[in-house]
Coordinates of C-alpha atoms (C1' of nucleotides) in Angstrom, one line a residue:
Chain A
M1 CA 0.0 0.1 0.0
A2 CA 1.2 3.3 -0.8
L3 CA 1.6 6.4 1.5
Q4 CA -1.6 8.1 1.8
F5 CA -3.2 11.1 3.7
Y6 CA -6.3 12.5 4.5
N7 CA -6.9 15.7 2.4
S8 CA -9.0 18.3 3.9
L9 CA -9.6 19.6 0.5
T10 CA -11.1 16.8 -0.9
R11 CA -12.1 15.1 2.4
K12 CA -10.7 11.9 1.3
K13 CA -7.6 9.9 1.7
E14 CA -5.2 10.4 -1.2
E15 CA -2.2 8.6 -2.2
F16 CA 0.8 11.2 -1.6
T17 CA 2.9 12.0 -4.4
P18 CA 5.1 15.0 -4.1
L19 CA 5.6 17.6 -6.9
D20 CA 9.3 17.2 -7.0
P21 CA 10.2 13.7 -5.4
P22 CA 12.2 12.9 -3.3
R23 CA 11.6 16.8 -2.3
V24 CA 8.6 17.6 -0.1
G25 CA 7.9 21.1 0.9
M26 CA 6.0 21.2 4.1
Y27 CA 4.6 24.5 5.7
T28 CA 3.0 24.3 9.2
C29 CA 1.4 27.3 11.1
G30 CA 3.4 28.1 14.1
P31 CA 2.8 29.8 17.2
T32 CA 1.8 33.3 18.0
V33 CA 4.9 33.9 20.3
Y34 CA 2.9 36.1 23.3
N35 CA 2.5 33.4 26.3
Y36 CA 3.5 29.9 26.6
A37 CA 2.3 27.1 24.3
H38 CA -0.5 24.8 26.0
I39 CA -0.6 21.0 25.5
G40 CA -3.3 21.4 22.7
N41 CA -0.9 23.6 20.8
L42 CA 1.8 21.2 21.4
R43 CA -0.4 18.1 20.3
T44 CA -0.4 19.8 16.7
F45 CA 3.2 20.3 16.7
M46 CA 3.8 16.7 17.5
F47 CA 1.7 15.3 14.9
E48 CA 3.6 17.8 12.4
D49 CA 6.8 16.2 13.9
L50 CA 5.5 12.8 13.5
L51 CA 4.6 13.6 9.7
R52 CA 8.0 15.3 9.0
R53 CA 9.9 12.2 10.9
Y54 CA 7.8 9.8 8.8
L55 CA 8.4 11.4 5.6
N56 CA 12.0 11.5 6.4
Y57 CA 11.9 7.5 7.2
R58 CA 10.2 6.9 3.7
G59 CA 13.1 8.5 1.9
Y60 CA 11.8 12.0 1.3
V61 CA 13.9 15.0 1.8
V62 CA 11.8 17.3 3.7
R63 CA 11.8 21.3 3.8
H64 CA 9.8 22.0 6.6
V65 CA 8.9 25.7 7.1
M66 CA 7.0 26.9 10.4
N67 CA 6.2 30.6 10.9
L68 CA 6.6 32.7 14.0
T69 CA 3.7 35.2 14.4
D70 CA 5.3 38.0 16.3
V71 CA 2.9 40.6 15.2
E72 CA -0.9 40.3 15.6
D73 CA -3.6 41.8 17.9
K74 CA -3.1 39.9 21.1
I75 CA 0.6 40.6 20.9
I76 CA 0.0 44.3 20.5
R77 CA -2.6 44.1 23.3
T78 CA -0.2 42.3 25.8
C79 CA 2.3 44.9 25.2
R80 CA -0.1 47.7 25.7
E81 CA -1.3 46.1 29.1
T82 CA 1.9 45.3 30.4
G83 CA 4.3 48.0 28.9
E84 CA 6.8 45.4 27.6
S85 CA 7.9 45.9 24.0
R86 CA 7.0 43.9 21.1
E87 CA 10.5 42.9 20.5
S88 CA 11.3 41.9 24.0
L89 CA 7.9 40.0 24.6
T90 CA 8.0 37.9 21.4
A91 CA 11.8 37.3 21.8
R92 CA 11.0 35.7 25.3
Y93 CA 8.1 33.5 24.0
T94 CA 10.0 32.4 21.1
Q95 CA 12.8 31.1 23.1
A96 CA 10.2 29.5 25.4
F97 CA 8.5 27.8 22.5
F98 CA 12.0 26.3 21.5
E99 CA 12.6 25.1 24.8
D100 CA 9.3 23.5 24.7
L101 CA 10.1 21.5 21.4
D102 CA 13.4 20.6 23.2
A103 CA 11.8 19.2 26.1
L104 CA 9.4 16.9 23.9
G105 CA 12.0 15.9 21.5
I106 CA 10.2 17.6 18.6
E107 CA 12.7 18.1 15.5
R108 CA 13.7 21.3 14.4
A109 CA 12.1 22.5 11.0
E110 CA 14.2 23.8 8.5
A111 CA 13.3 27.3 8.8
Y112 CA 11.3 29.5 11.1
P113 CA 10.6 32.8 9.5
A114 CA 9.1 35.5 11.6
A115 CA 6.4 37.9 10.2
T116 CA 8.4 41.2 11.2
D117 CA 11.5 40.0 9.2
H118 CA 9.4 39.8 5.9
I119 CA 7.4 43.2 6.0
N120 CA 9.0 43.8 2.6
D121 CA 7.9 40.5 1.2
I122 CA 4.3 41.2 2.8
V123 CA 4.2 44.6 1.2
A124 CA 5.0 43.3 -2.1
A125 CA 2.4 40.5 -2.0
I126 CA -0.4 43.0 -1.0
K127 CA 0.5 45.4 -3.8
R128 CA 0.4 42.4 -6.3
L129 CA -3.0 41.8 -5.2
L130 CA -4.0 45.3 -5.3
E131 CA -2.4 45.5 -9.0
K132 CA -4.5 42.4 -9.9
G133 CA -7.9 43.8 -8.4
H134 CA -8.0 41.5 -5.7
A135 CA -7.5 44.0 -2.8
Y136 CA -8.6 47.6 -2.2
E137 CA -7.5 50.2 0.2
I138 CA -9.6 52.2 2.7
D139 CA -8.4 54.5 5.3
G140 CA -5.0 53.4 5.0
S141 CA -6.0 49.6 5.2
V142 CA -6.0 47.0 2.6
Y143 CA -8.5 44.4 2.3
F144 CA -8.9 41.2 0.2
R145 CA -12.1 41.3 -2.2
L146 CA -13.6 38.1 -1.6
S147 CA -16.0 38.4 -4.5
S148 CA -12.8 38.5 -6.8
F149 CA -11.8 35.1 -5.9
P150 CA -14.8 32.4 -6.9
D151 CA -13.1 29.4 -5.5
Y152 CA -13.4 30.9 -1.8
G153 CA -14.8 28.1 0.2
K154 CA -13.2 25.2 -1.4
L155 CA -11.3 24.3 1.7
S156 CA -13.8 24.8 4.4
H157 CA -16.8 23.7 2.1
F158 CA -18.6 26.8 3.3
D159 CA -20.8 28.5 0.9
I160 CA -19.6 31.9 0.8
A161 CA -23.1 33.4 0.1
K162 CA -24.4 31.7 3.3
L163 CA -21.7 32.7 5.5
Q164 CA -23.1 34.3 8.5
S165 CA -20.9 37.0 9.3
G166 CA -20.2 37.4 12.8
A167 CA -22.2 34.6 13.9
S168 CA -19.5 33.5 16.3
G169 CA -20.1 36.7 18.2
R170 CA -16.6 37.5 18.3
V171 CA -16.6 40.3 15.6
D172 CA -17.3 43.9 16.3
H173 CA -18.9 45.1 13.3
D174 CA -18.1 48.5 13.9
E175 CA -14.5 47.9 13.4
Y176 CA -15.2 47.0 9.9
E177 CA -15.9 49.4 7.2
T178 CA -15.0 47.3 4.2
D179 CA -17.2 46.7 0.8
D180 CA -18.3 43.5 2.1
V181 CA -18.0 42.5 5.9
R182 CA -16.5 39.1 4.7
D183 CA -13.5 40.6 3.4
F184 CA -10.6 40.5 5.3
A185 CA -7.7 42.7 6.1
L186 CA -4.2 42.2 4.5
W187 CA -2.8 45.4 5.7
K188 CA -4.0 47.4 9.0
A189 CA -3.4 51.1 9.2
Y190 CA -2.0 52.4 12.2
D191 CA -4.3 53.0 15.2
E192 CA -3.3 54.8 18.4
D193 CA -3.7 51.7 20.3
D194 CA -0.9 50.0 18.3
G195 CA 1.9 52.3 20.2
D196 CA 5.1 51.8 18.6
V197 CA 4.3 48.8 16.6
Y198 CA 4.2 50.0 13.2
W199 CA 6.2 50.0 10.0
E200 CA 6.2 52.8 7.4
T201 CA 5.9 51.3 4.0
E202 CA 4.5 52.1 0.7
L203 CA 1.1 51.0 1.9
G204 CA 1.5 53.6 4.5
K205 CA 2.0 53.5 8.1
G206 CA 0.6 50.4 9.7
R207 CA 1.4 46.6 10.1
P208 CA 0.4 43.2 8.4
G209 CA -2.9 41.2 8.7
W210 CA -2.3 37.7 10.2
H211 CA -3.3 35.6 6.9
I212 CA -0.9 37.4 4.5
E213 CA 2.1 36.3 6.6
C214 CA 1.8 32.5 5.7
S215 CA 1.0 33.1 2.2
C216 CA 4.0 35.2 1.8
M217 CA 6.6 33.1 3.8
S218 CA 5.2 29.5 2.6
M219 CA 5.8 30.6 -1.0
K220 CA 8.9 32.4 -0.4
Y221 CA 10.7 29.3 1.1
L222 CA 8.6 26.5 -0.6
G223 CA 7.7 28.2 -3.8
E224 CA 4.2 29.2 -5.3
S225 CA 2.9 25.9 -5.3
F226 CA 4.2 23.2 -2.5
D227 CA 3.2 19.9 -1.2
I228 CA 1.7 19.9 2.4
H229 CA 0.3 22.6 4.5
C230 CA -0.9 21.6 8.3
G231 CA -2.3 23.2 11.3
G232 CA -4.9 22.8 13.9
I233 CA -8.5 22.2 12.7
D234 CA -9.4 25.3 13.8
N235 CA -7.2 27.3 11.5
L236 CA -8.9 25.5 8.6
F237 CA -11.4 28.4 8.5
P238 CA -10.8 31.3 7.9
H239 CA -7.0 31.3 8.2
H240 CA -6.1 28.6 5.5
E241 CA -9.0 29.5 3.3
N242 CA -7.7 32.9 3.2
E243 CA -4.2 31.7 2.6
I244 CA -5.7 29.9 -0.5
A245 CA -7.3 33.2 -1.6
Q246 CA -4.4 35.4 -1.4
S247 CA -1.9 32.9 -2.9
E248 CA -3.9 31.5 -5.8
A249 CA -5.3 35.0 -6.4
A250 CA -1.8 36.4 -6.7
T251 CA -0.2 33.5 -8.7
G252 CA -2.9 31.9 -10.6
K253 CA -1.4 28.7 -9.6
P254 CA -2.8 25.8 -7.0
F255 CA -1.3 27.0 -3.6
V256 CA -1.1 23.7 -1.7
R257 CA -1.6 20.0 -2.8
Y258 CA -2.4 18.3 0.6
W259 CA -4.0 20.2 3.6
L260 CA -3.7 18.0 6.7
H261 CA -5.3 19.2 9.9
S262 CA -5.2 17.9 13.5
A263 CA -8.1 17.5 15.8
H264 CA -8.2 19.1 19.3
L265 CA -7.1 17.8 22.6
L266 CA -9.5 17.6 25.5
V267 CA -8.3 17.4 29.2
E268 CA -10.2 15.0 31.3
N269 CA -13.0 14.8 28.6
K270 CA -13.4 18.6 28.8
K271 CA -12.3 21.4 26.7
M272 CA -9.1 22.9 28.1
S273 CA -10.0 26.4 29.6
K274 CA -8.4 28.5 32.4
S275 CA -11.7 28.8 34.1
A276 CA -12.2 25.0 34.1
G277 CA -8.8 24.5 35.8
N278 CA -7.7 22.0 33.2
F279 CA -5.4 24.3 31.3
Y280 CA -2.0 23.1 31.0
T281 CA 1.2 24.4 29.5
L282 CA 4.2 22.2 29.2
R283 CA 5.9 23.8 32.0
D284 CA 3.1 23.5 34.4
L285 CA 3.2 19.4 33.9
L286 CA 7.1 19.7 33.9
K287 CA 6.8 21.4 37.3
M288 CA 4.5 18.6 38.5
G289 CA 7.4 16.2 37.9
H290 CA 6.1 14.4 34.9
D291 CA 8.3 12.8 32.6
P292 CA 8.4 14.9 29.3
L293 CA 8.7 11.6 27.0
A294 CA 5.5 10.5 28.7
I295 CA 3.8 13.8 27.6
R296 CA 5.2 12.9 24.2
W297 CA 3.8 9.7 24.2
V298 CA 0.2 10.9 25.4
L299 CA 0.1 13.7 22.6
L300 CA 1.6 11.4 20.2
A301 CA -0.4 8.1 20.4
T302 CA -3.8 9.0 19.3
H303 CA -4.5 9.5 15.6
Y304 CA -4.0 13.0 14.8
R305 CA -7.8 13.4 13.2
Q306 CA -9.3 11.9 16.4
P307 CA -10.0 14.1 19.3
S308 CA -7.7 12.9 22.0
N309 CA -8.5 13.0 25.7
F310 CA -5.5 13.9 27.8
T311 CA -5.8 12.5 31.5
F312 CA -3.3 11.9 34.2
E313 CA -4.1 8.2 34.2
A314 CA -3.2 8.0 30.4
L315 CA 0.1 9.9 31.4
A316 CA 1.1 7.6 34.2
A317 CA 0.2 4.6 31.7
A318 CA 2.3 6.1 29.0
G319 CA 5.4 6.2 31.5
R320 CA 4.9 2.5 32.4
S321 CA 4.8 1.8 28.6
L322 CA 8.1 3.9 28.2
Q323 CA 9.6 1.7 31.0
R324 CA 8.5 -1.5 29.6
I325 CA 10.4 -0.4 26.2
R326 CA 13.5 0.6 28.0
D327 CA 13.4 -2.6 30.1
F328 CA 13.4 -4.4 26.8
R329 CA 16.3 -2.6 25.4
I330 CA 18.3 -3.3 28.4
R331 CA 17.6 -6.9 28.1
L332 CA 18.6 -7.1 24.5
S333 CA 21.8 -5.1 25.2
E334 CA 22.7 -7.9 27.8
V335 CA 22.4 -10.7 25.4
R336 CA 25.9 -11.9 25.0
Q337 CA 25.6 -15.6 23.6
P338 CA 27.0 -15.6 20.0
D339 CA 24.4 -18.3 18.8
G340 CA 20.7 -18.0 18.6
D341 CA 17.9 -16.7 16.7
D342 CA 18.6 -13.7 14.3
L343 CA 15.3 -12.4 14.9
R344 CA 15.2 -11.5 11.0
D345 CA 11.5 -12.5 10.6
A346 CA 10.5 -10.9 13.8
C347 CA 12.0 -7.7 12.8
E348 CA 10.6 -7.4 9.3
T349 CA 7.2 -8.6 10.6
C350 CA 7.1 -5.4 12.8
E351 CA 8.7 -3.1 10.6
T352 CA 6.2 -3.7 7.8
R353 CA 3.3 -3.7 9.8
F354 CA 4.8 -0.4 11.4
R355 CA 5.2 1.1 8.1
E356 CA 2.0 -0.1 6.4
A357 CA 0.2 1.4 9.6
L358 CA 1.7 4.7 9.1
D359 CA 1.4 4.8 5.4
D360 CA -2.3 4.7 6.1
D361 CA -2.7 8.5 7.1
L362 CA -0.3 7.9 10.2
N363 CA -2.2 5.5 11.9
I364 CA 0.2 5.6 15.0
S365 CA -2.0 3.5 17.3
A366 CA -1.6 0.5 15.0
A367 CA 2.2 1.4 14.5
L368 CA 2.8 1.3 18.2
A369 CA 0.7 -2.2 18.6
S370 CA 3.0 -3.7 16.0
V371 CA 6.1 -2.8 18.2
F372 CA 4.5 -4.2 21.6
E373 CA 3.8 -7.4 19.6
F374 CA 7.3 -7.6 18.6
I375 CA 8.4 -6.8 22.3
R376 CA 6.2 -9.4 23.7
Q377 CA 7.5 -12.1 21.1
V378 CA 11.0 -11.5 21.7
N379 CA 10.6 -11.5 25.4
V380 CA 9.3 -14.9 25.0
Q381 CA 12.7 -15.9 23.2
L382 CA 15.0 -14.0 25.9
D383 CA 13.1 -15.9 28.6
Q384 CA 14.3 -19.3 26.9
F385 CA 17.9 -17.9 25.8
A386 CA 17.0 -18.4 22.2
V387 CA 18.4 -14.9 21.0
G388 CA 21.8 -14.4 19.8
R389 CA 23.9 -11.5 19.8
G390 CA 23.2 -10.9 16.2
G391 CA 19.6 -11.0 16.7
A392 CA 19.7 -8.8 19.8
E393 CA 21.6 -6.1 17.8
R394 CA 19.3 -6.4 14.9
A395 CA 16.3 -5.8 17.4
L396 CA 18.3 -2.9 18.8
A397 CA 19.0 -1.4 15.2
L398 CA 15.1 -1.6 14.5
L399 CA 14.3 0.0 17.6
D400 CA 16.5 2.8 16.7
R401 CA 14.9 3.3 13.2
L402 CA 11.5 3.4 14.8
N403 CA 12.7 5.8 17.6
A404 CA 13.9 8.1 14.5
V405 CA 10.1 8.2 13.5
T406 CA 8.2 8.2 17.0
G407 CA 11.2 9.6 19.5
V408 CA 9.7 7.0 22.1
F409 CA 11.8 3.9 21.6
A410 CA 15.1 5.6 22.8
P411 CA 17.4 3.8 24.7
P412 CA 17.2 4.6 28.6
I413 CA 19.5 7.1 29.8
A414 CA 22.5 5.3 31.3
E415 CA 23.4 6.3 34.8
E416 CA 26.4 4.5 36.1
A417 CA 25.8 3.6 39.8
P418 CA 28.3 5.2 42.1
R419 CA 31.0 3.2 43.8
E420 CA 29.2 3.1 47.1
V421 CA 25.9 1.7 45.4
L422 CA 27.9 -1.1 43.5
D423 CA 29.7 -1.7 47.0
R424 CA 26.3 -2.3 48.6
V425 CA 25.1 -4.4 45.7
A426 CA 27.9 -6.5 46.2
A427 CA 27.6 -6.9 49.8
R428 CA 24.1 -8.0 49.2
T429 CA 25.5 -10.7 46.8
E430 CA 27.6 -11.8 49.3
A431 CA 24.8 -11.9 52.0
R432 CA 22.6 -13.9 49.4
R433 CA 25.6 -16.4 49.0
N434 CA 25.5 -16.9 52.8
R435 CA 21.6 -17.3 52.6
D436 CA 21.4 -14.3 54.9
F437 CA 18.3 -13.0 53.2
A438 CA 17.3 -10.7 56.1
L439 CA 20.7 -8.8 55.4
A440 CA 20.2 -9.1 51.5
D441 CA 16.6 -7.7 51.8
A442 CA 17.7 -5.1 54.0
I443 CA 20.3 -3.8 51.6
R444 CA 17.9 -3.9 48.8
D445 CA 15.4 -1.8 50.6
E446 CA 18.0 0.6 51.7
L447 CA 19.1 1.0 48.1
A448 CA 15.6 1.3 46.9
E449 CA 15.3 4.2 49.2
S450 CA 18.1 6.0 47.4
G451 CA 16.7 5.3 44.3
W452 CA 18.5 2.4 42.9
L453 CA 16.4 -0.9 42.0
I454 CA 18.0 -4.2 42.0
E455 CA 16.8 -7.0 39.7
D456 CA 18.3 -10.6 40.0
T457 CA 18.9 -12.0 36.7
P458 CA 20.7 -15.4 35.9
D459 CA 23.9 -13.3 35.1
G460 CA 23.9 -11.5 38.4
P461 CA 22.0 -8.5 39.8
R462 CA 21.1 -5.5 37.3
V463 CA 21.0 -2.0 38.9
K464 CA 18.6 0.5 37.8
R465 CA 17.8 4.0 38.8
T466 CA 14.3 4.3 39.6
D467 CA 13.9 8.2 39.6
Chain B
rG1 C1' -29.2 28.8 11.6
rG2 C1' -25.1 26.6 8.2
rC3 C1' -20.7 23.2 7.9
rG4 C1' -17.9 19.3 10.3
rG5 C1' -16.0 15.8 13.9
rC6 C1' -16.3 12.3 18.0
rA7 C1' -19.2 8.4 21.3
rU8 C1' -15.3 1.1 21.3
rA9 C1' -13.9 -2.5 28.5
rG10 C1' -11.7 0.8 35.0
rC11 C1' -8.2 4.4 31.9
rC12 C1' -6.0 5.7 27.0
rA13 C1' -7.0 3.8 22.3
rA14 C1' -7.0 1.0 16.8
rA15 C1' -9.9 -1.8 13.4
rU16 C1' -13.8 -4.4 10.6
rG17 C1' -20.4 -5.6 6.6
rG18 C1' -19.2 -11.6 9.5
rU19 C1' -19.6 -11.1 17.0
rA20 C1' -13.4 -6.2 18.3
rA21 C1' -5.8 -4.7 18.0
rG22 C1' -2.2 -2.7 21.5
rG23 C1' -0.8 -0.4 26.1
rC24 C1' -1.9 0.7 31.4
rA25 C1' -4.6 -0.9 35.7
rG26 C1' -6.9 -5.3 38.3
rA27 C1' -7.2 -11.0 39.2
rG28 C1' -5.0 -16.0 39.2
rG29 C1' -0.5 -18.7 37.9
rC30 C1' 4.8 -19.9 36.2
rC31 C1' 9.7 -18.1 37.5
rU32 C1' 12.5 -16.2 42.1
rG33 C1' 14.9 -17.7 49.0
rC34 C1' 11.4 -13.3 48.7
rA35 C1' 11.0 -9.7 45.2
rA36 C1' 11.4 -6.9 40.6
rA37 C1' 11.3 -7.8 35.3
rG38 C1' 9.4 -11.3 31.8
rC39 C1' 6.0 -14.8 30.5
rC40 C1' 0.7 -17.4 30.5
rU41 C1' -4.2 -17.2 31.9
rU42 C1' -8.2 -14.0 33.1
rG43 C1' -12.4 -8.7 31.2
rU44 C1' -19.0 -13.8 27.6
rA45 C1' -16.5 -5.2 25.7
rU46 C1' -25.7 -5.2 24.8
rU47 C1' -18.7 -1.2 20.2
rC48 C1' -24.2 5.6 23.3
rC49 C1' -30.1 5.1 22.5
rC50 C1' -33.9 3.9 18.8
rG51 C1' -35.4 2.4 14.2
rG52 C1' -33.9 0.7 9.0
rU53 C1' -31.1 -1.9 4.9
rU54 C1' -28.7 -6.9 5.1
rC55 C1' -28.4 -14.0 5.6
rG56 C1' -25.4 -11.0 9.0
rA57 C1' -23.8 -4.0 11.6
rU58 C1' -20.0 -2.1 16.1
rU59 C1' -19.0 -1.0 10.9
rC60 C1' -23.8 1.6 6.1
rC61 C1' -28.7 4.8 6.2
rG62 C1' -32.2 7.7 9.2
rG63 C1' -33.8 9.8 14.1
rG64 C1' -32.3 11.0 19.1
rU65 C1' -29.0 11.9 23.2
rG66 C1' -24.2 14.0 24.6
rC67 C1' -19.4 16.0 24.0
rC68 C1' -16.4 18.8 20.6
rG69 C1' -14.6 22.2 16.3
rC70 C1' -15.5 26.3 12.9
rC71 C1' -18.8 30.1 10.9
rU72 C1' -13.1 37.0 10.1
rC73 C1' -7.8 36.7 13.1
rC74 C1' -8.3 30.2 18.6
rA75 C1' -3.5 24.2 17.8

RNA sequence: GGCGGCAUAGCCAAAUGGUAAGGCAGAGGCCUGCAAAGCCUUGUAUUCCCGGUUCGAUUCCGGGUGCCGCCUCCA
């Protein structure tokens, strides 16, 4: 079966064929850097990470671009309220964003263009739309003329004529004095409330609208037509619909071939909100002492188009699943015997099932299941001393490849037990040899207290760090 | 009002027109001096409810209930 993705544009699964294989251009809507990302945001970034990693695994050469929105209404409002400069605020939260990515093991994109570094490009793009009659200026602001783009609505499948403007109650109509209330801003004329956030350009004094930066920067870095565009489902309309309108009106070419959208994250089966007390940033969870890799697991393990339910019970379960994987790797690394099963068949079966699952629109749950079945099967053989060194190494190499895709099959962080711990372990071994089990158990308890777990194996005691 | 998604065992979560993966937790067992790890067995899962199509539906269709998303700047 070929690699296929569900394309929001057609609402169907489609075989993935890049424009210029093996190269793949991929644009993902990034954060607005005015506060910390919450775990719902991070779920989307996690899905995009899986996508880029899997494309790499499949042999594609991925160019992934993620924008940083560093000028926008909420940023300006925050600056006005706190007195902090836009530059300082966005620099701070940009850094925090990258710290979060690192904590979760999310791979870096090839480029992170910031809107304010592309004001000239944005102005040029808007001028192009003005020249082509797709935009108009009123009182120093420039708006996109929806009526000039008949395809509007093809992504969201909204009937433009039936769009009830302001049905969400979030729009103050008085703010708009456009030809048509559905027209959206490309350039916003300066307003006193904007403080010192403005640029003097050919379009006048003002700042870019939100949607135009993504059209502008995605095409600048990936070309006027490119392969994949991702984001959270809530960005499908209007943001992505507007991107299509701006881009295709300007170029006359198809903008994006595959649109992939991730579903939202619920927390304890409820919408995450500060007032409900179930709103978490990554930092909140880390502060509570949770393992970032377990958080990665929880955010990753549900299919990206399914609403996912984040619970602390699931987080704890994820941690134990990871421990099972780490223990399995330890057992494999301890195999010394030269002869035995080479695990060729088991590894091939596992990897084939893993790949077939992810080929099917990134079915991560089925992919993970194939690995757990492999682990159980090989554990049986390890119990019987049936695996040879070559087989163990083959299995470890497989886990490394699967880890490159998922980031959850990494080896445990090796921590050498200090001298005094090893001395106590030796003392316990001696006590056991003398059948002084009371002493042996006391030593084991004492070591457990200090965070070192002893497991007796046929080859002697194994010492593991527990926290 | 329009458009869309979801509802599977205690929890997380796949799949399928022929009575349902995987993980975690629980129970019993093997192993162990005892443990841990591992393995085996174990949850008759009324697959939200009510209809319909079908030899057969959890899977398709209709209705209902509940939750969630979008409807101009929220991943």
